[in-house]
Amino acid sequence: MAPMGIRLSPLGMAVFCLLGLGVLYHLYSGFLAGRFAFFMLSEPAAGGPETPHGSAPGGAVDLRELLAVSVLAAVRGGEEVKRVREGNVLNAKAKGKTREGAEEQLTTGDLLSNRRMFYLLKGAFPSVQINSEERVDTADQETVSWDRSIPEDIKQKIQPKEVPAESVTVWIDPLDATQEYTEDLRQYVTTMVCVAVNGKPVIGVIHKPFSSYTAWAMVDGGSNVKARSSYNEKTPRIIVSRSHAGKVEQVARQTFGNKTVIIPAGGAGYKVLALLDVPEKNQEEADVYIHVTYIKKWDICAGNAVLRALGGHMTTLSGEEISYTGSDGNEGGLIASINMNHKALIEKLPDLEKTSHK
């Protein structure tokens, strides 16, 4: 009941209610619109945009897709490497020294290949950690798209397999064998991509830009490359870095005999391919690959994955598995083989492990 002496006008009550509704509208319209927009973005309509390329519900990635874009990245990076070398616009400069005191070279080929490979992989798999030999300059960002197509040979051999995105680390080497690249020793040059899951290398891609040959493999999946059918375990042919040939030769011949062949070569990717059945006229063949000093993980991860997929081994000189998480360097040197008694090889070369820390 209204207070005595005051009569409420129906028209006044209606105006009052309308004013109240107007106030409530202004107070809550922004909030409701925001909630509506959130709902629409969270639940896309049928036929609308799906999860980002390379991603799956729950923060997972498909390793088959990651293999496909890794092959494409290695090829695209190789195109830059080849174009710079053939145009003779290397602009080579020293970027520092190795632990052994040798000058490390940096060229335009390294930088352009790195940019192309990094942004292609990052655009396809934005939630995956990518480690590269060269620094990525955000001011020089490049948009490189992937249409999510998967080559037929990968489709035929590899089944889709999802893993958590946080378990994946991608290692890219945009130009392996830069020193040889500057010397125009083209056969040694490769571009490489490796995918590690929980620190274990599971996908490896090694591409040779100057012959357009690409080797790829996935552990427990398939590959487009095979191991050679015959190896010499008694007097193996040992492939080593050009700068390490003298360190390895004396110990190796004392161990395996004077008939042991030492093959000096450039590039970790090239040395791994030497252990395989590669249809390349400029590719040497070896039975064992040995490196006796510190080496970066982007140099060896792809080769490690390829060997693992084919039943081979790559370990430190003391026989320890190499983890592809944490620091970017491997302190213990390495020995790689396939279709051989890897443990026996390690036991025959005990002195080499000591030189890996010098």
XYZ file of C-alpha atoms in Angstrom:
358
model
C 0.000 0.000 0.000
C 1.293 3.478 -0.860
C 1.967 5.951 1.962
C -1.108 7.984 3.075
C -1.774 10.931 0.832
C 0.312 9.654 -2.061
C -1.267 8.025 -5.082
C 0.862 6.115 -7.571
C 0.239 6.966 -11.193
C 0.228 3.974 -13.553
C 1.993 6.089 -16.157
C 4.698 7.095 -13.650
C 5.233 3.495 -12.628
C 5.669 2.483 -16.256
C 8.234 5.235 -16.867
C 10.110 4.244 -13.696
C 10.265 0.598 -14.762
C 11.500 1.519 -18.230
C 14.271 3.641 -16.723
C 15.268 0.760 -14.473
C 15.418 -1.652 -17.380
C 17.613 0.793 -19.290
C 20.091 0.966 -16.417
C 20.239 -2.839 -16.144
C 20.778 -3.148 -19.908
C 23.793 -0.855 -19.874
C 25.240 -2.616 -16.840
C 24.990 -6.175 -18.147
C 24.928 -5.996 -21.939
C 28.735 -5.963 -22.183
C 29.050 -8.917 -19.852
C 26.437 -10.992 -21.709
C 27.955 -10.160 -25.093
C 31.347 -11.271 -23.848
C 29.970 -14.568 -22.555
C 28.159 -15.131 -25.861
C 31.353 -14.470 -27.854
C 33.311 -16.831 -25.615
C 30.708 -19.534 -26.173
C 30.799 -19.060 -29.935
C 34.612 -19.242 -30.039
C 34.747 -22.264 -27.756
C 32.183 -24.264 -29.716
C 32.696 -23.755 -33.472
C 29.713 -24.468 -35.652
C 29.674 -27.463 -37.937
C 31.795 -26.758 -40.976
C 33.530 -23.844 -39.229
C 37.227 -23.450 -38.350
C 38.779 -26.448 -36.618
C 41.785 -26.650 -34.311
C 44.999 -24.979 -35.580
C 47.045 -26.794 -38.234
C 49.209 -29.489 -36.735
C 47.206 -29.597 -33.510
C 44.572 -31.972 -32.271
C 42.116 -31.812 -29.375
C 43.821 -32.142 -26.016
C 47.078 -30.502 -27.103
C 48.267 -33.458 -29.204
C 50.168 -33.556 -32.476
C 50.087 -36.183 -35.194
C 53.568 -37.562 -35.882
C 52.666 -38.460 -39.457
C 51.776 -34.834 -40.152
C 54.918 -33.707 -38.352
C 57.009 -36.024 -40.543
C 55.376 -34.620 -43.686
C 56.050 -30.989 -42.783
C 59.581 -31.889 -41.612
C 60.381 -33.289 -45.054
C 58.955 -30.160 -46.650
C 60.960 -27.920 -44.295
C 64.226 -29.702 -45.102
C 63.551 -29.370 -48.839
C 62.535 -25.701 -48.599
C 65.604 -24.908 -46.526
C 67.729 -26.783 -49.038
C 66.380 -24.608 -51.834
C 67.724 -21.539 -50.040
C 71.080 -23.221 -49.414
C 71.432 -24.165 -53.083
C 70.298 -20.764 -54.377
C 72.833 -18.886 -52.245
C 75.700 -21.211 -53.173
C 74.966 -21.148 -56.882
C 74.607 -17.371 -56.792
C 77.913 -17.148 -54.930
C 76.459 -14.713 -52.386
C 77.555 -16.555 -49.246
C 78.698 -13.496 -47.277
C 80.597 -15.876 -45.025
C 81.785 -14.622 -41.663
C 83.088 -16.142 -38.449
C 80.482 -16.552 -35.715
C 82.861 -17.886 -33.083
C 85.216 -20.750 -32.374
C 84.663 -24.399 -31.604
C 86.072 -25.944 -28.437
C 88.971 -27.116 -30.560
C 89.734 -23.535 -31.604
C 88.496 -23.781 -35.198
C 86.531 -20.882 -36.675
C 82.809 -21.541 -37.097
C 81.415 -20.082 -40.299
C 78.040 -18.415 -40.823
C 76.666 -17.717 -44.306
C 73.578 -16.235 -45.891
C 72.630 -19.806 -46.761
C 72.505 -20.727 -43.052
C 70.317 -17.746 -42.195
C 67.828 -17.971 -45.057
C 67.456 -21.729 -44.700
C 66.949 -21.356 -40.958
C 64.256 -18.711 -41.434
C 62.362 -20.783 -43.985
C 62.545 -24.020 -41.982
C 61.757 -22.516 -38.582
C 58.706 -20.521 -39.624
C 57.286 -23.342 -41.727
C 57.455 -25.723 -38.766
C 56.299 -23.112 -36.259
C 53.346 -22.112 -38.417
C 52.236 -25.734 -38.745
C 52.879 -26.692 -35.114
C 52.776 -23.527 -32.993
C 52.670 -25.422 -29.682
C 55.804 -27.496 -30.312
C 59.259 -26.513 -29.030
C 61.758 -25.949 -31.872
C 65.525 -25.803 -31.328
C 67.671 -24.521 -34.180
C 71.381 -24.074 -34.745
C 70.902 -20.443 -35.772
C 69.183 -17.684 -33.830
C 65.723 -16.736 -35.052
C 65.372 -13.002 -35.647
C 61.777 -12.035 -34.801
C 62.208 -8.790 -36.728
C 62.767 -10.884 -39.855
C 59.734 -13.100 -39.383
C 58.399 -14.903 -42.435
C 54.972 -16.379 -43.021
C 55.390 -19.812 -44.568
C 52.192 -21.815 -44.857
C 51.642 -25.565 -45.071
C 48.579 -26.940 -46.855
C 48.600 -30.069 -44.651
C 49.098 -32.350 -47.648
C 50.941 -35.591 -46.939
C 53.098 -37.179 -49.691
C 51.842 -40.518 -50.971
C 54.947 -42.445 -49.875
C 54.427 -41.270 -46.297
C 50.696 -42.048 -46.450
C 51.423 -45.583 -47.608
C 54.058 -46.364 -44.966
C 53.105 -44.324 -41.903
C 49.928 -44.493 -39.850
C 48.640 -41.461 -37.905
C 49.964 -41.379 -34.362
C 49.183 -38.671 -31.834
C 51.453 -37.697 -28.943
C 51.181 -34.851 -26.392
C 52.572 -31.603 -27.786
C 54.534 -30.948 -24.605
C 56.478 -34.205 -25.114
C 57.815 -33.105 -28.522
C 61.062 -31.278 -29.283
C 62.057 -30.487 -32.874
C 65.755 -30.025 -33.711
C 66.634 -28.377 -37.009
C 70.005 -27.965 -38.688
C 69.465 -25.490 -41.538
C 72.878 -26.130 -43.079
C 75.065 -29.002 -41.967
C 78.725 -28.835 -43.086
C 78.961 -25.047 -43.362
C 82.762 -25.163 -43.596
C 82.559 -27.484 -46.584
C 79.791 -25.294 -48.024
C 82.148 -22.320 -48.062
C 84.784 -24.503 -49.776
C 82.219 -25.555 -52.409
C 82.380 -29.209 -51.330
C 78.697 -29.600 -52.063
C 78.381 -33.354 -51.620
C 78.753 -33.022 -47.832
C 76.005 -30.426 -47.349
C 72.624 -31.395 -45.876
C 69.617 -29.825 -44.215
C 68.095 -31.820 -41.362
C 65.025 -32.043 -39.153
C 64.606 -34.326 -36.152
C 61.608 -34.923 -33.899
C 62.231 -36.234 -30.395
C 59.467 -37.464 -28.101
C 60.338 -37.428 -24.395
C 63.973 -37.019 -25.405
C 64.093 -40.003 -27.775
C 64.630 -39.365 -31.506
C 61.676 -40.792 -33.444
C 61.635 -38.891 -36.770
C 64.681 -38.066 -38.875
C 64.935 -36.217 -42.190
C 68.249 -35.716 -44.032
C 68.111 -33.769 -47.293
C 70.958 -33.201 -49.782
C 70.185 -29.893 -51.518
C 72.556 -30.289 -54.456
C 71.236 -33.675 -55.556
C 67.646 -33.327 -54.257
C 67.945 -36.621 -52.379
C 65.966 -36.935 -49.143
C 66.122 -39.750 -46.603
C 63.417 -39.977 -43.935
C 62.452 -42.490 -41.297
C 60.131 -42.837 -38.318
C 60.742 -45.215 -35.420
C 58.043 -47.936 -35.296
C 56.665 -46.482 -38.515
C 58.573 -46.764 -41.770
C 61.198 -45.176 -43.976
C 62.223 -44.508 -47.560
C 65.820 -45.658 -47.006
C 67.420 -48.997 -46.151
C 70.544 -50.246 -44.460
C 73.239 -51.740 -46.642
C 73.282 -55.519 -46.727
C 76.976 -56.123 -45.984
C 79.345 -54.734 -43.360
C 82.907 -55.543 -42.351
C 83.123 -55.856 -38.584
C 86.724 -57.102 -38.411
C 88.316 -54.282 -40.400
C 85.564 -51.676 -40.714
C 85.648 -48.564 -42.815
C 85.367 -45.755 -40.315
C 84.033 -42.361 -41.345
C 85.146 -39.387 -39.256
C 85.282 -35.595 -39.412
C 88.009 -34.238 -41.637
C 89.656 -32.548 -38.658
C 89.562 -35.725 -36.532
C 91.057 -38.232 -38.956
C 94.469 -38.158 -37.281
C 93.016 -38.709 -33.793
C 91.019 -41.735 -34.841
C 93.345 -43.389 -37.351
C 96.089 -44.530 -35.001
C 93.764 -45.995 -32.377
C 91.470 -47.586 -34.968
C 94.267 -49.356 -36.797
C 95.770 -50.586 -33.545
C 92.360 -52.001 -32.665
C 91.123 -53.420 -35.958
C 94.334 -53.836 -37.934
C 96.296 -51.936 -40.534
C 93.736 -52.654 -43.227
C 91.158 -50.478 -41.501
C 90.110 -47.625 -43.787
C 89.639 -44.129 -42.370
C 87.307 -41.922 -44.413
C 87.548 -38.184 -43.654
C 84.297 -36.390 -44.496
C 82.283 -33.298 -43.710
C 78.863 -33.066 -42.104
C 77.167 -35.373 -39.600
C 74.252 -35.949 -41.972
C 76.565 -37.111 -44.745
C 78.358 -39.485 -42.363
C 75.119 -41.166 -41.277
C 74.052 -41.583 -44.906
C 77.388 -43.344 -45.501
C 76.119 -46.189 -43.292
C 72.993 -46.661 -45.426
C 72.033 -47.839 -48.892
C 71.890 -44.435 -50.570
C 71.541 -44.155 -54.372
C 74.001 -41.284 -54.650
C 77.105 -41.340 -56.835
C 78.906 -38.833 -54.604
C 78.053 -40.687 -51.374
C 80.885 -42.692 -49.801
C 80.201 -45.898 -47.891
C 81.339 -46.715 -44.360
C 80.681 -49.296 -41.663
C 81.083 -47.123 -38.560
C 80.766 -43.406 -37.846
C 82.875 -42.022 -34.994
C 83.104 -38.519 -33.556
C 85.578 -37.994 -30.727
C 84.700 -34.529 -29.386
C 81.761 -32.436 -28.219
C 78.987 -32.143 -30.820
C 75.669 -30.279 -30.993
C 72.422 -32.234 -30.884
C 70.940 -30.646 -34.016
C 73.925 -32.146 -35.896
C 73.150 -35.701 -34.846
C 69.478 -36.017 -33.861
C 68.118 -36.679 -37.371
C 70.767 -39.316 -38.078
C 70.126 -40.921 -34.711
C 66.405 -41.195 -35.487
C 67.020 -42.704 -38.935
C 69.412 -45.291 -37.520
C 67.014 -46.206 -34.695
C 64.178 -46.658 -37.174
C 66.330 -49.082 -39.197
C 67.583 -51.030 -36.183
C 70.926 -49.258 -35.878
C 72.572 -47.456 -32.972
C 74.070 -44.093 -32.153
C 75.465 -43.693 -28.639
C 78.207 -41.843 -26.829
C 81.632 -43.459 -27.034
C 80.958 -45.089 -23.664
C 77.701 -46.604 -24.928
C 75.186 -44.236 -23.312
C 72.002 -43.259 -25.133
C 71.843 -39.573 -26.107
C 68.869 -37.609 -24.751
C 67.478 -34.825 -26.926
C 66.194 -32.630 -24.138
C 67.904 -30.047 -21.963
C 71.218 -28.654 -23.204
C 71.972 -28.495 -26.928
C 75.322 -30.286 -26.689
C 76.511 -33.879 -26.391
C 79.704 -34.167 -24.353
C 80.584 -37.819 -24.832
C 81.418 -38.042 -28.530
C 79.555 -40.656 -30.529
C 79.783 -43.973 -32.300
C 77.160 -45.055 -34.826
C 76.634 -48.371 -36.573
C 73.943 -50.544 -38.127
C 73.713 -54.325 -38.532
C 76.848 -54.685 -36.408
C 77.576 -55.653 -32.794
C 77.502 -52.136 -31.411
C 78.470 -53.155 -27.898
C 81.522 -55.035 -29.187
C 82.601 -51.982 -31.176
C 82.471 -49.838 -28.049
C 84.498 -52.362 -26.091
C 87.153 -52.389 -28.819
C 87.589 -48.606 -28.740
C 87.977 -47.742 -25.045
C 90.687 -45.111 -25.587
C 88.571 -42.930 -27.853
C 86.185 -41.955 -25.054
C 89.028 -40.216 -23.233
C 89.782 -37.986 -26.201
C 86.168 -36.770 -26.430
C 86.678 -34.442 -23.472
C 89.905 -32.855 -24.727
